[in-house]
Short mmCIF file of C-alpha atoms and ligand atoms in Angstrom, two decimals:
data_model
loop_
_atom_site.label_atom_id
_atom_site.label_comp_id
_atom_site.label_asym_id
_atom_site.label_seq_id
_atom_site.Cartn_x
_atom_site.Cartn_y
_atom_site.Cartn_z
CA MET A 33 2.83 -25.95 16.97
CA GLN A 34 -0.41 -26.96 18.17
CA LEU A 35 -1.45 -28.85 14.65
CA ASN A 36 -3.49 -31.63 16.02
CA LYS A 37 -6.70 -30.52 17.97
CA LYS A 38 -10.10 -32.61 17.92
CA THR A 39 -13.00 -31.08 15.76
CA VAL A 40 -17.25 -31.34 15.76
CA GLU A 41 -16.47 -34.40 13.75
CA ASP A 42 -14.39 -36.35 16.23
CA ILE A 43 -17.68 -36.18 18.91
CA GLU A 44 -21.36 -36.54 19.79
CA VAL A 45 -22.80 -33.31 19.13
CA ARG A 46 -26.05 -34.67 18.59
CA GLY A 47 -28.59 -33.33 22.25
CA LYS A 48 -26.38 -31.79 23.50
CA LYS A 49 -25.67 -28.10 24.18
CA VAL A 50 -22.68 -26.61 21.98
CA LEU A 51 -21.63 -22.78 22.52
CA VAL A 52 -19.95 -22.55 19.21
CA ARG A 53 -16.62 -18.98 19.31
CA CYS A 54 -17.76 -17.43 16.30
CA ASP A 55 -15.86 -14.30 14.55
CA PHE A 56 -18.74 -11.73 14.14
CA ASN A 57 -16.84 -9.17 14.18
CA VAL A 58 -17.90 -7.51 10.75
CA PRO A 59 -18.44 -3.78 9.35
CA LEU A 60 -20.72 -2.32 10.05
CA LYS A 61 -22.08 0.97 8.33
CA GLY A 62 -25.37 2.50 10.30
CA GLY A 63 -26.97 -0.93 11.53
CA VAL A 64 -26.06 -3.30 8.31
CA ILE A 65 -23.60 -5.64 7.63
CA THR A 66 -20.99 -4.02 4.14
CA ASP A 67 -18.93 -6.61 4.82
CA GLU A 68 -20.65 -10.71 5.95
CA ASN A 69 -17.72 -12.89 4.45
CA ARG A 70 -17.79 -14.04 8.89
CA LEU A 71 -20.79 -15.08 8.51
CA VAL A 72 -19.40 -16.63 5.44
CA GLY A 73 -16.79 -18.52 6.48
CA ALA A 74 -19.38 -19.40 10.20
CA MET A 75 -21.21 -21.29 8.01
CA PRO A 76 -19.72 -24.69 7.76
CA THR A 77 -19.25 -25.64 10.85
CA ILE A 78 -23.12 -23.49 12.16
CA LYS A 79 -24.90 -25.69 9.02
CA TYR A 80 -22.73 -29.39 10.69
CA LEU A 81 -23.74 -28.60 14.01
CA VAL A 82 -27.64 -27.42 12.48
CA GLU A 83 -27.44 -31.21 10.59
CA ASN A 84 -26.56 -33.42 13.39
CA GLY A 85 -29.50 -32.83 16.09
CA ALA A 86 -26.92 -30.55 18.92
CA LYS A 87 -28.34 -27.17 20.06
CA VAL A 88 -26.37 -24.41 18.94
CA ILE A 89 -25.13 -21.31 20.39
CA LEU A 90 -23.85 -19.24 19.55
CA CYS A 91 -20.96 -16.05 20.80
CA SER A 92 -18.98 -13.59 19.27
CA HIS A 93 -17.31 -9.94 19.73
CA LEU A 94 -17.85 -6.34 17.43
CA GLY A 95 -15.29 -4.02 17.84
CA LYS A 96 -15.19 -2.79 21.15
CA PRO A 97 -17.54 -1.78 23.31
CA LYS A 98 -14.72 -1.15 26.37
CA GLY A 99 -17.21 -3.35 28.36
CA GLU A 100 -20.23 -2.44 28.44
CA PRO A 101 -23.12 -1.79 26.78
CA LYS A 102 -23.32 0.39 23.14
CA PRO A 103 -26.16 -0.34 21.29
CA GLU A 104 -24.49 -0.08 17.76
CA LEU A 105 -22.30 -2.35 18.59
CA SER A 106 -25.37 -4.67 18.92
CA LEU A 107 -25.23 -8.37 17.48
CA ALA A 108 -28.83 -8.02 16.30
CA PRO A 109 -27.74 -7.44 12.91
CA VAL A 110 -25.74 -10.51 12.54
CA ALA A 111 -29.08 -12.62 13.86
CA LYS A 112 -31.11 -11.38 11.41
CA ARG A 113 -28.39 -11.15 8.49
CA LEU A 114 -27.58 -15.14 9.79
CA SER A 115 -31.33 -16.01 9.69
CA GLU A 116 -31.44 -15.13 6.24
CA MET A 117 -28.08 -16.79 5.02
CA LEU A 118 -29.31 -20.00 6.82
CA GLY A 119 -33.05 -20.49 6.41
CA LYS A 120 -33.15 -20.69 9.35
CA GLU A 121 -34.54 -18.70 12.85
CA VAL A 122 -31.82 -17.69 14.71
CA VAL A 123 -33.58 -16.47 17.85
CA PHE A 124 -30.97 -13.17 19.40
CA ALA A 125 -30.28 -13.79 23.25
CA LYS A 126 -31.02 -9.44 23.88
CA ASP A 127 -29.04 -9.19 26.94
CA ASP A 128 -26.87 -6.40 28.15
CA ASN A 129 -25.11 -8.77 30.94
CA VAL A 130 -24.54 -11.29 27.84
CA VAL A 131 -25.43 -14.47 29.61
CA GLY A 132 -28.49 -13.05 31.42
CA GLU A 133 -32.10 -14.07 31.39
CA ASN A 134 -33.09 -13.56 27.42
CA ALA A 135 -29.86 -16.00 27.47
CA LYS A 136 -31.15 -18.77 29.81
CA LYS A 137 -34.19 -18.25 29.27
CA ALA A 138 -33.97 -19.62 25.16
CA VAL A 139 -31.33 -21.56 25.94
CA GLU A 140 -33.77 -23.64 28.40
CA ALA A 141 -36.33 -23.59 25.97
CA MET A 142 -33.90 -24.57 22.71
CA LYS A 143 -34.81 -28.43 20.78
CA ASP A 144 -32.48 -30.04 18.61
CA GLY A 145 -31.45 -28.05 15.00
CA GLU A 146 -32.56 -24.68 16.80
CA ILE A 147 -29.49 -22.62 17.12
CA VAL A 148 -30.08 -18.96 20.35
CA LEU A 149 -27.11 -15.99 18.55
CA LEU A 150 -25.76 -14.51 22.30
CA GLU A 151 -25.35 -10.27 22.75
CA ASN A 152 -21.83 -9.00 21.78
CA THR A 153 -18.97 -10.39 24.44
CA ARG A 154 -17.11 -7.94 25.13
CA TYR A 155 -20.49 -5.88 26.16
CA ARG A 156 -18.28 -7.50 29.81
CA LYS A 157 -15.97 -5.55 31.48
CA GLU A 158 -14.91 -9.04 32.08
CA GLU A 159 -14.48 -10.02 28.12
CA THR A 160 -11.15 -10.13 27.27
CA LYS A 161 -8.96 -9.81 31.12
CA ASN A 162 -10.50 -13.12 30.84
CA VAL A 163 -12.43 -12.87 34.34
CA GLU A 164 -13.89 -16.72 35.62
CA THR A 165 -17.00 -15.42 36.34
CA PHE A 166 -18.06 -14.63 32.51
CA SER A 167 -16.06 -17.47 32.01
CA LYS A 168 -18.61 -19.51 34.31
CA GLU A 169 -21.40 -17.95 32.71
CA LEU A 170 -20.75 -18.89 29.03
CA ALA A 171 -19.99 -22.42 29.59
CA SER A 172 -22.55 -23.01 32.49
CA LEU A 173 -25.35 -22.77 29.55
CA ALA A 174 -23.06 -25.37 27.05
CA ASP A 175 -22.83 -29.67 27.39
CA VAL A 176 -19.33 -28.62 24.76
CA PHE A 177 -17.48 -25.52 23.38
CA VAL A 178 -16.26 -25.37 19.96
CA ASN A 179 -13.88 -22.37 18.90
CA ASP A 180 -14.20 -21.37 15.20
CA ALA A 181 -12.66 -17.60 15.64
CA PHE A 182 -9.42 -17.93 14.45
CA GLY A 183 -9.43 -14.13 14.06
CA THR A 184 -9.85 -13.71 17.94
CA ALA A 185 -7.15 -17.04 19.02
CA HIS A 186 -4.37 -15.38 19.81
CA ARG A 187 -6.20 -13.54 22.82
CA ALA A 188 -6.92 -15.54 25.77
CA HIS A 189 -10.08 -14.17 26.42
CA CYS A 190 -13.17 -14.69 28.91
CA SER A 191 -14.50 -16.86 25.30
CA THR A 192 -11.84 -17.72 23.75
CA VAL A 193 -9.69 -19.84 26.62
CA GLY A 194 -11.20 -19.53 30.26
CA VAL A 195 -15.22 -20.82 29.79
CA THR A 196 -12.93 -23.78 28.15
CA GLU A 197 -11.46 -24.23 32.11
CA PHE A 198 -15.05 -25.28 33.26
CA ILE A 199 -16.24 -27.56 29.87
CA ASP A 200 -14.96 -31.10 29.36
CA THR A 201 -14.97 -30.84 25.79
CA SER A 202 -13.96 -27.94 23.36
CA VAL A 203 -13.00 -28.64 20.49
CA CYS A 204 -11.82 -26.37 17.00
CA GLY A 205 -14.86 -25.68 13.99
CA TYR A 206 -13.86 -25.91 11.26
CA LEU A 207 -12.37 -22.65 10.26
CA ILE A 208 -10.26 -22.91 12.84
CA GLN A 209 -9.62 -26.71 11.32
CA LYS A 210 -8.34 -25.34 8.30
CA GLU A 211 -5.90 -21.91 9.30
CA LEU A 212 -4.19 -25.31 11.51
CA LYS A 213 -4.46 -27.50 7.66
CA PHE A 214 -2.76 -24.47 5.91
CA LEU A 215 -0.86 -22.17 7.50
CA GLY A 216 -0.27 -24.78 9.87
CA ASN A 217 1.51 -27.32 7.74
CA ALA A 218 2.59 -24.50 5.62
CA VAL A 219 5.29 -23.68 8.31
CA GLU A 220 5.57 -26.96 10.08
CA ASN A 221 5.35 -28.97 7.31
CA PRO A 222 6.17 -27.48 3.90
CA GLN A 223 6.14 -28.97 0.78
CA ARG A 224 10.16 -27.64 -0.64
CA PRO A 225 10.97 -25.32 -1.55
CA PHE A 226 8.74 -23.22 0.78
CA VAL A 227 8.77 -19.18 -0.41
CA ALA A 228 7.86 -16.44 1.80
CA ILE A 229 6.79 -12.89 1.01
CA LEU A 230 6.99 -10.89 3.81
CA GLY A 231 5.62 -6.44 3.49
CA GLY A 232 4.06 -3.92 4.75
CA ALA A 233 4.80 -0.85 6.32
CA LYS A 234 7.48 -1.66 9.48
CA VAL A 235 10.31 -4.05 10.01
CA SER A 236 9.33 -3.54 13.48
CA ASP A 237 5.46 -5.26 14.09
CA LYS A 238 7.34 -8.23 11.91
CA LEU A 239 10.64 -8.85 13.95
CA GLY A 240 9.39 -12.33 15.14
CA VAL A 241 8.20 -13.03 11.78
CA ILE A 242 11.60 -12.55 9.86
CA ASN A 243 13.20 -14.65 12.60
CA ASN A 244 11.30 -17.54 12.63
CA LEU A 245 10.33 -17.79 8.91
CA LEU A 246 14.45 -17.83 9.22
CA ASP A 247 14.02 -20.86 10.60
CA LYS A 248 11.42 -22.65 7.81
CA VAL A 249 12.75 -21.16 4.50
CA ASP A 250 14.56 -21.13 1.73
CA THR A 251 14.11 -18.49 0.21
CA LEU A 252 12.89 -15.29 2.42
CA ILE A 253 11.26 -12.23 0.21
CA ILE A 254 10.97 -8.86 2.46
CA GLY A 255 9.43 -5.40 0.28
CA GLY A 256 6.66 -3.20 0.98
CA GLY A 257 7.96 -0.02 3.21
CA MET A 258 9.93 -2.54 6.07
CA ALA A 259 13.14 -3.69 2.47
CA TYR A 260 14.37 0.17 2.77
CA THR A 261 15.15 -0.43 6.61
CA PHE A 262 16.96 -3.29 5.57
CA LEU A 263 18.57 -1.54 2.05
CA LYS A 264 18.91 1.75 4.10
CA SER A 265 21.28 -1.05 6.70
CA LEU A 266 23.79 -2.18 3.02
CA GLY A 267 24.99 1.17 3.16
CA HIS A 268 22.31 2.62 0.79
CA GLU A 269 20.63 5.12 -0.24
CA ILE A 270 16.74 5.32 0.88
CA GLY A 271 16.14 9.57 0.90
CA ASN A 272 12.35 10.09 2.43
CA SER A 273 11.51 6.15 2.16
CA LEU A 274 9.34 4.82 5.49
CA LEU A 275 12.67 3.82 7.78
CA GLU A 276 13.27 2.77 11.22
CA GLN A 277 16.36 2.95 12.28
CA ASP A 278 16.63 1.11 15.67
CA LYS A 279 15.90 -1.68 13.99
CA MET A 280 18.81 -1.62 11.39
CA GLU A 281 20.85 -3.64 13.64
CA TYR A 282 18.22 -6.15 13.05
CA ALA A 283 17.73 -6.17 9.71
CA LYS A 284 22.26 -6.58 9.13
CA GLU A 285 21.51 -9.83 12.52
CA MET A 286 18.74 -10.82 9.62
CA MET A 287 21.14 -10.97 6.91
CA LYS A 288 24.16 -12.53 8.67
CA LYS A 289 21.18 -15.49 10.30
CA ALA A 290 20.04 -15.87 6.79
CA GLU A 291 23.13 -16.72 5.67
CA ASP A 292 24.57 -18.20 7.60
CA LYS A 293 21.90 -21.16 6.85
CA GLY A 294 21.91 -21.62 3.64
CA VAL A 295 17.85 -19.24 3.32
CA LYS A 296 18.08 -16.51 0.29
CA LEU A 297 17.44 -12.91 1.34
CA LEU A 298 16.08 -11.38 -2.35
CA LEU A 299 15.29 -7.69 -1.62
CA PRO A 300 14.09 -5.60 -3.76
CA ILE A 301 17.08 -4.93 -7.06
CA ASP A 302 15.03 -0.98 -8.56
CA ILE A 303 13.13 0.95 -6.61
CA THR A 304 9.63 2.92 -7.27
CA TYR A 305 9.32 6.48 -6.35
CA ALA A 306 8.24 9.97 -6.22
CA LYS A 307 8.65 13.02 -5.39
CA GLN A 308 6.63 12.63 -1.23
CA PHE A 309 4.17 10.41 -0.87
CA GLY A 310 0.87 11.04 -2.19
CA GLU A 311 -1.55 9.68 -4.22
CA ASN A 312 -1.23 11.21 -7.54
CA GLU A 313 2.24 11.69 -7.70
CA THR A 314 4.19 10.20 -11.18
CA PRO A 315 6.49 7.34 -10.70
CA ILE A 316 9.68 6.81 -11.16
CA ILE A 317 11.33 3.97 -11.63
CA SER A 318 15.60 3.51 -10.12
CA GLU A 319 18.45 1.65 -11.71
CA GLY A 320 19.53 -0.25 -8.87
CA ARG A 321 19.03 -0.13 -5.14
CA ASP A 322 18.98 4.34 -5.39
CA ILE A 323 17.46 6.07 -5.12
CA PRO A 324 17.58 10.81 -4.36
CA SER A 325 18.17 11.93 -0.92
CA ASP A 326 15.26 13.97 -2.21
CA HIS A 327 12.22 11.64 -2.82
CA GLU A 328 10.47 8.38 -1.45
CA GLY A 329 10.09 4.52 -1.75
CA LEU A 330 6.50 3.24 -2.85
CA ASP A 331 6.85 0.71 -5.04
CA ILE A 332 8.85 -1.63 -5.76
CA GLY A 333 10.15 -1.33 -8.85
CA PRO A 334 10.21 -4.24 -12.48
CA LYS A 335 12.82 -5.93 -12.15
CA THR A 336 12.79 -6.68 -8.87
CA ARG A 337 8.42 -7.50 -9.91
CA GLN A 338 10.38 -10.23 -12.32
CA LEU A 339 13.08 -11.28 -9.71
CA PHE A 340 10.20 -12.17 -6.57
CA ALA A 341 8.49 -13.86 -9.09
CA SER A 342 11.07 -16.07 -10.16
CA ALA A 343 11.44 -17.05 -6.55
CA ILE A 344 7.24 -17.66 -6.11
CA GLY A 345 7.54 -19.60 -9.29
CA GLU A 346 9.66 -22.54 -8.54
CA ALA A 347 8.49 -23.10 -4.73
CA LYS A 348 5.87 -25.34 -3.65
CA THR A 349 4.83 -23.29 -0.62
CA VAL A 350 4.10 -19.57 -0.69
CA VAL A 351 3.01 -17.70 2.25
CA TRP A 352 2.42 -14.59 1.87
CA ASN A 353 2.12 -10.99 4.51
CA GLY A 354 2.24 -7.86 3.29
CA PRO A 355 1.67 -4.93 0.72
CA MET A 356 5.35 -4.51 -1.14
CA GLY A 357 3.76 -0.79 -2.19
CA VAL A 358 1.60 1.60 -1.34
CA PHE A 359 -0.90 -0.30 -3.02
CA GLU A 360 -4.49 1.80 -2.29
CA PHE A 361 -2.42 4.40 -4.60
CA ALA A 362 -3.37 2.50 -8.91
CA ASN A 363 -0.09 4.27 -9.27
CA PHE A 364 2.55 2.19 -6.35
CA ALA A 365 0.60 -1.18 -6.47
CA LYS A 366 2.23 -2.55 -8.97
CA GLY A 367 4.59 -4.40 -6.95
CA THR A 368 1.60 -6.49 -4.71
CA HIS A 369 -0.72 -7.26 -7.68
CA ALA A 370 3.00 -8.93 -10.38
CA ILE A 371 2.57 -10.27 -6.34
CA ALA A 372 -0.39 -11.32 -6.21
CA LYS A 373 -1.05 -13.15 -9.83
CA THR A 374 1.51 -15.31 -9.70
CA MET A 375 1.06 -16.81 -6.87
CA SER A 376 -2.74 -17.23 -8.48
CA GLU A 377 -0.88 -18.85 -11.34
CA SER A 378 1.34 -20.82 -9.42
CA ASN A 379 0.85 -24.68 -8.72
CA ALA A 380 2.60 -23.83 -5.47
CA THR A 381 0.32 -24.52 -1.89
CA THR A 382 0.15 -20.47 -1.63
CA ILE A 383 -1.22 -19.10 1.53
CA ILE A 384 -2.80 -15.19 2.45
CA GLY A 385 -2.22 -14.20 6.01
CA GLY A 386 -4.52 -12.22 7.19
CA GLY A 387 -4.63 -8.26 6.89
CA ASP A 388 -3.47 -5.64 4.61
CA SER A 389 -2.36 -8.92 2.29
CA ALA A 390 -5.73 -10.69 2.13
CA ALA A 391 -7.30 -7.19 1.08
CA ALA A 392 -5.41 -6.32 -1.54
CA VAL A 393 -5.80 -9.60 -3.36
CA ASN A 394 -9.49 -10.23 -2.83
CA GLN A 395 -10.15 -6.00 -4.62
CA LEU A 396 -7.94 -7.61 -6.70
CA GLY A 397 -9.65 -10.54 -7.56
CA PHE A 398 -7.01 -13.61 -7.34
CA GLY A 399 -8.72 -14.24 -3.94
CA ASP A 400 -10.33 -17.65 -5.29
CA LYS A 401 -7.25 -18.52 -7.01
CA MET A 402 -5.74 -19.46 -3.62
CA THR A 403 -5.36 -22.29 -1.88
CA HIS A 404 -6.12 -20.53 1.50
CA ILE A 405 -6.58 -16.95 3.14
CA SER A 406 -6.60 -16.96 6.42
CA THR A 407 -9.09 -14.73 8.11
CA GLY A 408 -6.89 -13.65 11.54
CA GLY A 409 -4.17 -10.31 10.37
CA GLY A 410 -2.99 -10.85 14.45
CA ALA A 411 -3.31 -14.34 14.81
CA SER A 412 -2.17 -15.41 11.88
CA LEU A 413 1.71 -12.94 12.10
CA GLU A 414 1.89 -14.73 15.99
CA PHE A 415 1.02 -17.89 13.53
CA LEU A 416 3.68 -16.89 11.67
CA GLU A 417 6.34 -16.49 14.62
CA GLY A 418 5.56 -20.03 15.83
CA LYS A 419 4.45 -18.44 18.83
CA GLU A 420 1.64 -20.77 21.17
CA LEU A 421 -2.22 -19.38 20.21
CA PRO A 422 -3.93 -19.50 23.63
CA GLY A 423 -7.51 -19.80 22.82
CA ILE A 424 -6.58 -23.50 20.23
CA ALA A 425 -3.37 -24.49 22.50
CA ALA A 426 -6.80 -24.16 25.10
CA LEU A 427 -8.39 -26.54 23.18
CA ASN A 428 -8.15 -30.82 23.19
CA ASP A 429 -5.86 -32.53 21.99
CA LYS A 430 -6.81 -35.59 18.64
P1 AMP B 1023 1.05 -3.65 7.40
O1 AMP B 1023 -1.10 -3.30 8.29
O2 AMP B 1023 2.21 -4.14 8.50
O3 AMP B 1023 0.43 -4.30 6.85
O4 AMP B 1023 1.24 -2.60 5.82
C1 AMP B 1023 -0.03 -2.58 5.20
C2 AMP B 1023 0.80 -0.96 4.92
O5 AMP B 1023 2.08 -0.52 4.19
C3 AMP B 1023 0.31 -0.57 3.19
O6 AMP B 1023 -0.93 0.35 4.23
C4 AMP B 1023 0.53 0.01 2.72
O7 AMP B 1023 0.53 1.51 2.33
C5 AMP B 1023 1.81 0.25 3.91
N1 AMP B 1023 3.38 -0.03 2.72
C6 AMP B 1023 3.58 -0.48 1.57
N2 AMP B 1023 4.55 -0.02 1.40
C7 AMP B 1023 4.77 1.18 1.51
C8 AMP B 1023 5.89 2.26 1.62
N3 AMP B 1023 6.74 1.74 1.00
N4 AMP B 1023 5.51 2.98 1.77
C9 AMP B 1023 5.19 3.54 2.84
N5 AMP B 1023 4.03 3.11 3.69
C10 AMP B 1023 4.37 1.76 2.55
#
C-alpha cells in the first residue's frame, strides 16, 4: 500500500512554479457554487504554498464536458470564489485548450505567492485518456507537481498521472496526506478491534471491498440493500427487497471466508419493511430476519440497531461506507442515523468512506464528530479494496 509519499513539506517550493491538481468538482446551479466543501478542503495546501513563496498554478476538472469546452462547466466561478476565500487575487487563465496563450502569459508574469487557475482540464479530450501531449503541456508550465485531488486519485488521467512523467518532483498535498494517514492507516495498521460497516444498494459494487476487509477486520457489519442478498442466501424470505441473485453464491463464499478467518460477520436480525418502496409508506418491524413475501425491506430494525451499536462500541477503529437503509426517506433513516450517532459518540478512530455515507453523516449533523470523512467516493472504495491508486502511486516516495 502506498502510504509513505512525500508531501509539500518535504520539498523546496519557494520561487518554484508549482502545479497543483485540486478537486474543484463542485456542484453548480446557474453559475453559483451550491456546496463549497471541496474548495474549503483545498485551502490548507494552497495557503501553505502561497505562504512559502511558491508560484501556485491550480488545475482541476469540473463535471463531464467530454473533451470539449462547455461554458456552463467553466472553472471561472471557482476562481472568483477562491479569490474571496483567500482574500487574494486568483488569476483565471481562460483558455478553451487549458494550456493556451492566456495560461502561458499568466504563468510567465507570476511573482512568488501569486495564484493562477487553469480552465477545466476535461475540456481536453486527452485528459481522461492520459495522452502524452496534454500531460507534457501541463508539465511545461511547472517545476513541481502537487496532487491534492483524492477524489480522482483512482483515475490515471493527464492531470493526475501523465504529468508526473514529465516533472521530476511530484508530491501530495495535505488533503491526500490526510486520506493516507486516516483511511490508509485504518485499513493497513488499525488499532483493534477494527470494525467495518458496509451498506448501500448493491453487493456488486462492493465485492472487492468485502473480500479485502475480511482479511483486515475483526468484525464486518453488513446492512442496507446489500444485506438482503446475504439473508436470502441463508434461506430467509426477503419479499421484494433488493436482491442480486447472481451474487448469492458470492455472499455464501464471503460468509464462509469470515467463518474460516474467525471474523465476526454481522447481518441484520430484524428489518424495517413496508408494503412497497415509497417515502410515505408506513414502516413495519419484522420479528426476525424474514419479512412477508409481498413487502420490501427498507431499513434495519431496532434490535439490529442495538446489535450494530454494541459492536461499534467495542471498537478502536471504525470504517463505514454505505447507508443502512433508504435514509433519504425519514421513515427509513433510523438505521443510518443510529450508526452515525453511535460512531459520533465513540472514542474510536471513526472514518467515513466518501459518497452517500459522507452525505448522510453531514446531513444528520454528525460531520464534525468523526475523525475523518473521506473526500472521495470511488477513490475511498478502491482504497478499501486494497487497490493501488494510480494518482498516489505516481508520487515520489519518502
Ligand atoms: P450506494 O450508492 O451503493 O452506497 O447506495 C446508496 C443507496 O442505497 C441510497 O440511495 C439508499 O437509499 C439505497 N438503499 C439502502 N438500503 C436500501 C434498501 N433496503 N432498499 C433500497 N435501497 C436502499
